[in-house]
């Protein structure tokens, strides 16, 4: 993509309304635009990041055996009346009426709808286990939306729903999603710590929040220091192996970890002082096992092995990709701007032409742009007639992980400069060597 033809509305000044780093940088980098309180347009640069996050989430859900579908954003109130949550959910639910005076709502979550889908089609235990997920927009009318997309009213959610014949099978489904979440966050460049959580309005008695440590986190969290060095499960792990899944769960829940709401001060202080971590945390995922709460209320049953009807055991599993984009920035930034992990950076690399209009510099940049593109890399080529300082600032602000800087002085000596955004390392290489080094990473 040539920057001269791209839509990238960078802001030079820090927006006054932005309270936290991710909100400031997302506005300044031209990733989002606020349309109303807690409602944002995702501009082209932001959408590129969001799509990359979604791709990783999908890959790990699919790897764990979940099956994607797409449910509507508008739901019938009748489903929610069946579960008893229509009135109980409160003012966060946006209730509407259609032209025929039917009660509808903009879905804040999908337990009721997915249960309705399941009971319409699944009759036998032989069709279980089943895990269905989608990535869909949600709306919750927060009384005080704040922190940009970190706590917005409209947001993108990956929500998965498992259905099993008994509690043991449901627990295996829970452990599979637990493992998939660890892998997902690791691939996004995040160290997410699972912490026992309150089930809230979703229901059930088993729930974990996945928390990343960040100084701008919304709540206090407490955990054992060993979590910071634990590695996520390898991609070769067998999700059908119950013992392996339980082993991952036991490993990641065997040490102390708690949010402020679930904190046991005495248990935490019983740890050696050197092992205690008290920090701020950002929730990036939440999973629930709620048994038969919805299947009982909505009569979602299957014929069991003995021919008798059995209410299915259910769980739900949420990740917010829009929230994740902000969380990744909170965990990775510096004074110059965003520091993306390679996996979700909007472009793999950037090329800065320091003297647009110079034949030799233009030709070198064009060749680099073509070769990197042919090698499958997504490149942003800053071909604007701008001063070098503005080009450096833009590339650092939007967080391009690898930057090739091409100027007449370097070319006279047969080199370009290759900069690593995360480490700050700079190398003078021949154009061929720079291409080879970058494409070897792709």
PDB file of N, CA, C and O in Angstrom, residues 84-141:
ATOM      1  N   UNK A  84     -35.653 -16.206  31.520  1.00  0.00           N
ATOM      2  CA  UNK A  84     -35.872 -15.376  32.694  1.00  0.00           C
ATOM      3  C   UNK A  84     -34.944 -14.183  32.782  1.00  0.00           C
ATOM      4  O   UNK A  84     -34.950 -13.469  33.793  1.00  0.00           O
ATOM      5  N   UNK A  85     -34.165 -13.930  31.720  1.00  0.00           N
ATOM      6  CA  UNK A  85     -33.177 -12.856  31.816  1.00  0.00           C
ATOM      7  C   UNK A  85     -33.627 -11.541  31.180  1.00  0.00           C
ATOM      8  O   UNK A  85     -32.920 -10.538  31.278  1.00  0.00           O
ATOM      9  N   UNK A  86     -34.789 -11.534  30.505  1.00  0.00           N
ATOM     10  CA  UNK A  86     -35.186 -10.313  29.794  1.00  0.00           C
ATOM     11  C   UNK A  86     -35.345  -9.133  30.748  1.00  0.00           C
ATOM     12  O   UNK A  86     -34.832  -8.039  30.495  1.00  0.00           O
ATOM     13  N   UNK A  87     -36.046  -9.345  31.852  1.00  0.00           N
ATOM     14  CA  UNK A  87     -36.217  -8.277  32.821  1.00  0.00           C
ATOM     15  C   UNK A  87     -35.019  -8.178  33.755  1.00  0.00           C
ATOM     16  O   UNK A  87     -34.654  -7.103  34.216  1.00  0.00           O
ATOM     17  N   UNK A  88     -34.393  -9.314  34.039  1.00  0.00           N
ATOM     18  CA  UNK A  88     -33.317  -9.338  35.025  1.00  0.00           C
ATOM     19  C   UNK A  88     -32.035  -8.683  34.530  1.00  0.00           C
ATOM     20  O   UNK A  88     -31.220  -8.233  35.343  1.00  0.00           O
ATOM     21  N   UNK A  89     -31.849  -8.619  33.201  1.00  0.00           N
ATOM     22  CA  UNK A  89     -30.557  -8.162  32.693  1.00  0.00           C
ATOM     23  C   UNK A  89     -30.281  -6.699  33.014  1.00  0.00           C
ATOM     24  O   UNK A  89     -29.145  -6.281  33.165  1.00  0.00           O
ATOM     25  N   UNK A  90     -31.316  -5.889  33.118  1.00  0.00           N
ATOM     26  CA  UNK A  90     -31.095  -4.504  33.507  1.00  0.00           C
ATOM     27  C   UNK A  90     -30.961  -3.552  32.335  1.00  0.00           C
ATOM     28  O   UNK A  90     -31.182  -3.906  31.173  1.00  0.00           O
ATOM     29  N   UNK A  91     -30.562  -2.312  32.655  1.00  0.00           N
ATOM     30  CA  UNK A  91     -30.558  -1.241  31.663  1.00  0.00           C
ATOM     31  C   UNK A  91     -29.435  -1.351  30.643  1.00  0.00           C
ATOM     32  O   UNK A  91     -29.418  -0.595  29.664  1.00  0.00           O
ATOM     33  N   UNK A  92     -28.486  -2.247  30.850  1.00  0.00           N
ATOM     34  CA  UNK A  92     -27.430  -2.411  29.851  1.00  0.00           C
ATOM     35  C   UNK A  92     -27.986  -2.989  28.551  1.00  0.00           C
ATOM     36  O   UNK A  92     -27.376  -2.835  27.496  1.00  0.00           O
ATOM     37  N   UNK A  93     -29.114  -3.681  28.619  1.00  0.00           N
ATOM     38  CA  UNK A  93     -29.724  -4.238  27.421  1.00  0.00           C
ATOM     39  C   UNK A  93     -30.489  -3.145  26.662  1.00  0.00           C
ATOM     40  O   UNK A  93     -31.332  -2.450  27.244  1.00  0.00           O
ATOM     41  N   UNK A  94     -30.191  -2.984  25.391  1.00  0.00           N
ATOM     42  CA  UNK A  94     -30.885  -2.014  24.550  1.00  0.00           C
ATOM     43  C   UNK A  94     -32.147  -2.678  23.991  1.00  0.00           C
ATOM     44  O   UNK A  94     -32.075  -3.522  23.102  1.00  0.00           O
ATOM     45  N   UNK A  95     -33.285  -2.307  24.532  1.00  0.00           N
ATOM     46  CA  UNK A  95     -34.564  -2.890  24.143  1.00  0.00           C
ATOM     47  C   UNK A  95     -35.207  -2.021  23.073  1.00  0.00           C
ATOM     48  O   UNK A  95     -35.237  -0.792  23.193  1.00  0.00           O
ATOM     49  N   UNK A  96     -35.745  -2.650  22.052  1.00  0.00           N
ATOM     50  CA  UNK A  96     -36.361  -1.934  20.939  1.00  0.00           C
ATOM     51  C   UNK A  96     -37.646  -2.648  20.530  1.00  0.00           C
ATOM     52  O   UNK A  96     -37.896  -3.795  20.928  1.00  0.00           O
ATOM     53  N   UNK A  97     -38.460  -1.968  19.744  1.00  0.00           N
ATOM     54  CA  UNK A  97     -39.660  -2.575  19.168  1.00  0.00           C
ATOM     55  C   UNK A  97     -39.633  -2.379  17.660  1.00  0.00           C
ATOM     56  O   UNK A  97     -39.256  -1.305  17.174  1.00  0.00           O
ATOM     57  N   UNK A  98     -40.036  -3.417  16.935  1.00  0.00           N
ATOM     58  CA  UNK A  98     -40.101  -3.277  15.485  1.00  0.00           C
ATOM     59  C   UNK A  98     -41.435  -2.641  15.086  1.00  0.00           C
ATOM     60  O   UNK A  98     -42.260  -2.301  15.948  1.00  0.00           O
ATOM     61  N   UNK A  99     -41.686  -2.509  13.808  1.00  0.00           N
ATOM     62  CA  UNK A  99     -42.875  -1.808  13.325  1.00  0.00           C
ATOM     63  C   UNK A  99     -44.176  -2.543  13.646  1.00  0.00           C
ATOM     64  O   UNK A  99     -45.268  -1.967  13.563  1.00  0.00           O
ATOM     65  N   UNK A 100     -44.043  -3.829  14.005  1.00  0.00           N
ATOM     66  CA  UNK A 100     -45.214  -4.619  14.376  1.00  0.00           C
ATOM     67  C   UNK A 100     -45.400  -4.683  15.893  1.00  0.00           C
ATOM     68  O   UNK A 100     -46.158  -5.510  16.390  1.00  0.00           O
ATOM     69  N   UNK A 101     -44.666  -3.816  16.601  1.00  0.00           N
ATOM     70  CA  UNK A 101     -44.766  -3.732  18.066  1.00  0.00           C
ATOM     71  C   UNK A 101     -44.275  -4.986  18.774  1.00  0.00           C
ATOM     72  O   UNK A 101     -44.697  -5.288  19.889  1.00  0.00           O
ATOM     73  N   UNK A 102     -43.391  -5.724  18.139  1.00  0.00           N
ATOM     74  CA  UNK A 102     -42.777  -6.886  18.780  1.00  0.00           C
ATOM     75  C   UNK A 102     -41.545  -6.444  19.550  1.00  0.00           C
ATOM     76  O   UNK A 102     -40.752  -5.654  19.045  1.00  0.00           O
ATOM     77  N   UNK A 103     -41.382  -6.978  20.749  1.00  0.00           N
ATOM     78  CA  UNK A 103     -40.221  -6.639  21.571  1.00  0.00           C
ATOM     79  C   UNK A 103     -38.976  -7.320  21.025  1.00  0.00           C
ATOM     80  O   UNK A 103     -38.946  -8.547  20.851  1.00  0.00           O
ATOM     81  N   UNK A 104     -37.961  -6.521  20.768  1.00  0.00           N
ATOM     82  CA  UNK A 104     -36.686  -7.011  20.255  1.00  0.00           C
ATOM     83  C   UNK A 104     -35.576  -6.414  21.118  1.00  0.00           C
ATOM     84  O   UNK A 104     -35.821  -5.560  21.979  1.00  0.00           O
ATOM     85  N   UNK A 105     -34.366  -6.846  20.881  1.00  0.00           N
ATOM     86  CA  UNK A 105     -33.231  -6.292  21.611  1.00  0.00           C
ATOM     87  C   UNK A 105     -31.971  -6.419  20.767  1.00  0.00           C
ATOM     88  O   UNK A 105     -31.879  -7.269  19.879  1.00  0.00           O
ATOM     89  N   UNK A 106     -31.033  -5.515  21.037  1.00  0.00           N
ATOM     90  CA  UNK A 106     -29.704  -5.604  20.409  1.00  0.00           C
ATOM     91  C   UNK A 106     -28.875  -6.485  21.337  1.00  0.00           C
ATOM     92  O   UNK A 106     -28.631  -6.127  22.481  1.00  0.00           O
ATOM     93  N   UNK A 107     -28.476  -7.651  20.832  1.00  0.00           N
ATOM     94  CA  UNK A 107     -27.890  -8.680  21.683  1.00  0.00           C
ATOM     95  C   UNK A 107     -26.663  -8.252  22.461  1.00  0.00           C
ATOM     96  O   UNK A 107     -25.673  -7.822  21.866  1.00  0.00           O
ATOM     97  N   UNK A 108     -26.702  -8.392  23.797  1.00  0.00           N
ATOM     98  CA  UNK A 108     -25.497  -8.194  24.599  1.00  0.00           C
ATOM     99  C   UNK A 108     -24.685  -9.475  24.729  1.00  0.00           C
ATOM    100  O   UNK A 108     -23.523  -9.454  25.111  1.00  0.00           O
ATOM    101  N   UNK A 109     -25.321 -10.619  24.438  1.00  0.00           N
ATOM    102  CA  UNK A 109     -24.692 -11.937  24.485  1.00  0.00           C
ATOM    103  C   UNK A 109     -25.659 -12.913  23.820  1.00  0.00           C
ATOM    104  O   UNK A 109     -26.753 -12.515  23.418  1.00  0.00           O
ATOM    105  N   UNK A 110     -25.288 -14.181  23.658  1.00  0.00           N
ATOM    106  CA  UNK A 110     -26.091 -15.073  22.810  1.00  0.00           C
ATOM    107  C   UNK A 110     -26.441 -16.420  23.428  1.00  0.00           C
ATOM    108  O   UNK A 110     -26.736 -17.368  22.698  1.00  0.00           O
ATOM    109  N   UNK A 111     -26.415 -16.547  24.750  1.00  0.00           N
ATOM    110  CA  UNK A 111     -26.761 -17.841  25.352  1.00  0.00           C
ATOM    111  C   UNK A 111     -28.153 -18.314  24.937  1.00  0.00           C
ATOM    112  O   UNK A 111     -28.363 -19.481  24.598  1.00  0.00           O
ATOM    113  N   UNK A 112     -29.128 -17.409  24.981  1.00  0.00           N
ATOM    114  CA  UNK A 112     -30.500 -17.788  24.639  1.00  0.00           C
ATOM    115  C   UNK A 112     -30.628 -18.189  23.174  1.00  0.00           C
ATOM    116  O   UNK A 112     -31.252 -19.213  22.839  1.00  0.00           O
ATOM    117  N   UNK A 113     -30.068 -17.408  22.288  1.00  0.00           N
ATOM    118  CA  UNK A 113     -30.230 -17.697  20.861  1.00  0.00           C
ATOM    119  C   UNK A 113     -29.551 -19.004  20.477  1.00  0.00           C
ATOM    120  O   UNK A 113     -30.117 -19.820  19.738  1.00  0.00           O
ATOM    121  N   UNK A 114     -28.349 -19.240  20.995  1.00  0.00           N
ATOM    122  CA  UNK A 114     -27.658 -20.478  20.629  1.00  0.00           C
ATOM    123  C   UNK A 114     -28.374 -21.691  21.208  1.00  0.00           C
ATOM    124  O   UNK A 114     -28.422 -22.764  20.588  1.00  0.00           O
ATOM    125  N   UNK A 115     -28.982 -21.531  22.387  1.00  0.00           N
ATOM    126  CA  UNK A 115     -29.752 -22.634  22.964  1.00  0.00           C
ATOM    127  C   UNK A 115     -30.972 -22.932  22.100  1.00  0.00           C
ATOM    128  O   UNK A 115     -31.327 -24.097  21.884  1.00  0.00           O
ATOM    129  N   UNK A 116     -31.614 -21.875  21.582  1.00  0.00           N
ATOM    130  CA  UNK A 116     -32.736 -22.071  20.670  1.00  0.00           C
ATOM    131  C   UNK A 116     -32.330 -22.782  19.397  1.00  0.00           C
ATOM    132  O   UNK A 116     -33.050 -23.652  18.890  1.00  0.00           O
ATOM    133  N   UNK A 117     -31.168 -22.443  18.865  1.00  0.00           N
ATOM    134  CA  UNK A 117     -30.665 -23.115  17.665  1.00  0.00           C
ATOM    135  C   UNK A 117     -30.379 -24.581  17.961  1.00  0.00           C
ATOM    136  O   UNK A 117     -30.762 -25.480  17.193  1.00  0.00           O
ATOM    137  N   UNK A 118     -29.723 -24.836  19.074  1.00  0.00           N
ATOM    138  CA  UNK A 118     -29.376 -26.211  19.434  1.00  0.00           C
ATOM    139  C   UNK A 118     -30.617 -27.082  19.569  1.00  0.00           C
ATOM    140  O   UNK A 118     -30.691 -28.171  18.992  1.00  0.00           O
ATOM    141  N   UNK A 119     -31.613 -26.613  20.312  1.00  0.00           N
ATOM    142  CA  UNK A 119     -32.776 -27.461  20.569  1.00  0.00           C
ATOM    143  C   UNK A 119     -33.600 -27.710  19.314  1.00  0.00           C
ATOM    144  O   UNK A 119     -34.366 -28.677  19.243  1.00  0.00           O
ATOM    145  N   UNK A 120     -33.450 -26.853  18.302  1.00  0.00           N
ATOM    146  CA  UNK A 120     -34.198 -27.034  17.056  1.00  0.00           C
ATOM    147  C   UNK A 120     -33.622 -28.161  16.189  1.00  0.00           C
ATOM    148  O   UNK A 120     -34.341 -28.714  15.351  1.00  0.00           O
ATOM    149  N   UNK A 121     -32.361 -28.508  16.404  1.00  0.00           N
ATOM    150  CA  UNK A 121     -31.710 -29.433  15.479  1.00  0.00           C
ATOM    151  C   UNK A 121     -31.095 -30.673  16.117  1.00  0.00           C
ATOM    152  O   UNK A 121     -30.920 -31.688  15.432  1.00  0.00           O
ATOM    153  N   UNK A 122     -30.702 -30.603  17.370  1.00  0.00           N
ATOM    154  CA  UNK A 122     -29.960 -31.710  17.976  1.00  0.00           C
ATOM    155  C   UNK A 122     -30.898 -32.511  18.888  1.00  0.00           C
ATOM    156  O   UNK A 122     -31.520 -31.949  19.793  1.00  0.00           O
ATOM    157  N   UNK A 123     -30.959 -33.824  18.643  1.00  0.00           N
ATOM    158  CA  UNK A 123     -31.887 -34.679  19.378  1.00  0.00           C
ATOM    159  C   UNK A 123     -31.204 -35.790  20.165  1.00  0.00           C
ATOM    160  O   UNK A 123     -31.749 -36.309  21.125  1.00  0.00           O
ATOM    161  N   UNK A 124     -29.998 -36.180  19.740  1.00  0.00           N
ATOM    162  CA  UNK A 124     -29.365 -37.367  20.315  1.00  0.00           C
ATOM    163  C   UNK A 124     -28.005 -37.043  20.924  1.00  0.00           C
ATOM    164  O   UNK A 124     -27.273 -36.173  20.437  1.00  0.00           O
ATOM    165  N   UNK A 125     -27.673 -37.770  21.976  1.00  0.00           N
ATOM    166  CA  UNK A 125     -26.352 -37.650  22.603  1.00  0.00           C
ATOM    167  C   UNK A 125     -25.240 -37.996  21.620  1.00  0.00           C
ATOM    168  O   UNK A 125     -24.086 -37.595  21.801  1.00  0.00           O
ATOM    169  N   UNK A 126     -25.592 -38.754  20.554  1.00  0.00           N
ATOM    170  CA  UNK A 126     -24.577 -39.143  19.567  1.00  0.00           C
ATOM    171  C   UNK A 126     -24.050 -37.943  18.784  1.00  0.00           C
ATOM    172  O   UNK A 126     -22.996 -38.027  18.150  1.00  0.00           O
ATOM    173  N   UNK A 127     -24.802 -36.823  18.814  1.00  0.00           N
ATOM    174  CA  UNK A 127     -24.364 -35.610  18.109  1.00  0.00           C
ATOM    175  C   UNK A 127     -23.503 -34.709  18.992  1.00  0.00           C
ATOM    176  O   UNK A 127     -23.132 -33.603  18.573  1.00  0.00           O
ATOM    177  N   UNK A 128     -23.218 -35.170  20.188  1.00  0.00           N
ATOM    178  CA  UNK A 128     -22.398 -34.408  21.130  1.00  0.00           C
ATOM    179  C   UNK A 128     -21.007 -35.033  21.247  1.00  0.00           C
ATOM    180  O   UNK A 128     -20.845 -36.204  20.955  1.00  0.00           O
ATOM    181  N   UNK A 129     -19.990 -34.274  21.654  1.00  0.00           N
ATOM    182  CA  UNK A 129     -20.043 -32.869  22.050  1.00  0.00           C
ATOM    183  C   UNK A 129     -20.163 -31.933  20.847  1.00  0.00           C
ATOM    184  O   UNK A 129     -19.831 -32.308  19.717  1.00  0.00           O
ATOM    185  N   UNK A 130     -20.612 -30.703  21.131  1.00  0.00           N
ATOM    186  CA  UNK A 130     -20.749 -29.697  20.084  1.00  0.00           C
ATOM    187  C   UNK A 130     -20.334 -28.352  20.667  1.00  0.00           C
ATOM    188  O   UNK A 130     -20.720 -28.000  21.790  1.00  0.00           O
ATOM    189  N   UNK A 131     -19.536 -27.612  19.903  1.00  0.00           N
ATOM    190  CA  UNK A 131     -19.129 -26.269  20.314  1.00  0.00           C
ATOM    191  C   UNK A 131     -19.314 -25.355  19.110  1.00  0.00           C
ATOM    192  O   UNK A 131     -18.693 -25.559  18.060  1.00  0.00           O
ATOM    193  N   UNK A 132     -20.191 -24.372  19.241  1.00  0.00           N
ATOM    194  CA  UNK A 132     -20.489 -23.430  18.165  1.00  0.00           C
ATOM    195  C   UNK A 132     -20.032 -22.034  18.582  1.00  0.00           C
ATOM    196  O   UNK A 132     -20.234 -21.635  19.733  1.00  0.00           O
ATOM    197  N   UNK A 133     -19.424 -21.306  17.641  1.00  0.00           N
ATOM    198  CA  UNK A 133     -18.980 -19.951  17.977  1.00  0.00           C
ATOM    199  C   UNK A 133     -19.235 -19.003  16.825  1.00  0.00           C
ATOM    200  O   UNK A 133     -19.436 -19.411  15.678  1.00  0.00           O
ATOM    201  N   UNK A 134     -19.251 -17.730  17.141  1.00  0.00           N
ATOM    202  CA  UNK A 134     -19.278 -16.703  16.100  1.00  0.00           C
ATOM    203  C   UNK A 134     -18.505 -15.485  16.574  1.00  0.00           C
ATOM    204  O   UNK A 134     -18.163 -15.358  17.760  1.00  0.00           O
ATOM    205  N   UNK A 135     -18.198 -14.600  15.633  1.00  0.00           N
ATOM    206  CA  UNK A 135     -17.574 -13.314  15.934  1.00  0.00           C
ATOM    207  C   UNK A 135     -18.568 -12.271  15.449  1.00  0.00           C
ATOM    208  O   UNK A 135     -18.816 -12.134  14.253  1.00  0.00           O
ATOM    209  N   UNK A 136     -19.179 -11.555  16.398  1.00  0.00           N
ATOM    210  CA  UNK A 136     -20.319 -10.706  16.077  1.00  0.00           C
ATOM    211  C   UNK A 136     -20.319  -9.459  16.951  1.00  0.00           C
ATOM    212  O   UNK A 136     -19.764  -9.458  18.050  1.00  0.00           O
ATOM    213  N   UNK A 137     -20.941  -8.397  16.435  1.00  0.00           N
ATOM    214  CA  UNK A 137     -21.051  -7.160  17.192  1.00  0.00           C
ATOM    215  C   UNK A 137     -22.079  -7.307  18.309  1.00  0.00           C
ATOM    216  O   UNK A 137     -23.125  -7.919  18.134  1.00  0.00           O
ATOM    217  N   UNK A 138     -21.764  -6.751  19.465  1.00  0.00           N
ATOM    218  CA  UNK A 138     -22.638  -6.749  20.624  1.00  0.00           C
ATOM    219  C   UNK A 138     -22.869  -5.299  21.064  1.00  0.00           C
ATOM    220  O   UNK A 138     -22.096  -4.400  20.713  1.00  0.00           O
ATOM    221  N   UNK A 139     -23.935  -5.113  21.855  1.00  0.00           N
ATOM    222  CA  UNK A 139     -24.198  -3.783  22.390  1.00  0.00           C
ATOM    223  C   UNK A 139     -24.623  -3.909  23.842  1.00  0.00           C
ATOM    224  O   UNK A 139     -25.548  -4.663  24.170  1.00  0.00           O
ATOM    225  N   UNK A 140     -23.934  -3.212  24.712  1.00  0.00           N
ATOM    226  CA  UNK A 140     -24.313  -3.107  26.119  1.00  0.00           C
ATOM    227  C   UNK A 140     -24.284  -1.628  26.487  1.00  0.00           C
ATOM    228  O   UNK A 140     -23.256  -0.968  26.338  1.00  0.00           O
ATOM    229  N   UNK A 141     -25.408  -1.143  26.940  1.00  0.00           N
ATOM    230  CA  UNK A 141     -25.560   0.290  27.179  1.00  0.00           C
ATOM    231  C   UNK A 141     -24.921   0.682  28.508  1.00  0.00           C
ATOM    232  O   UNK A 141     -25.593   0.953  29.503  1.00  0.00           O
TER     233      UNK A 141
END
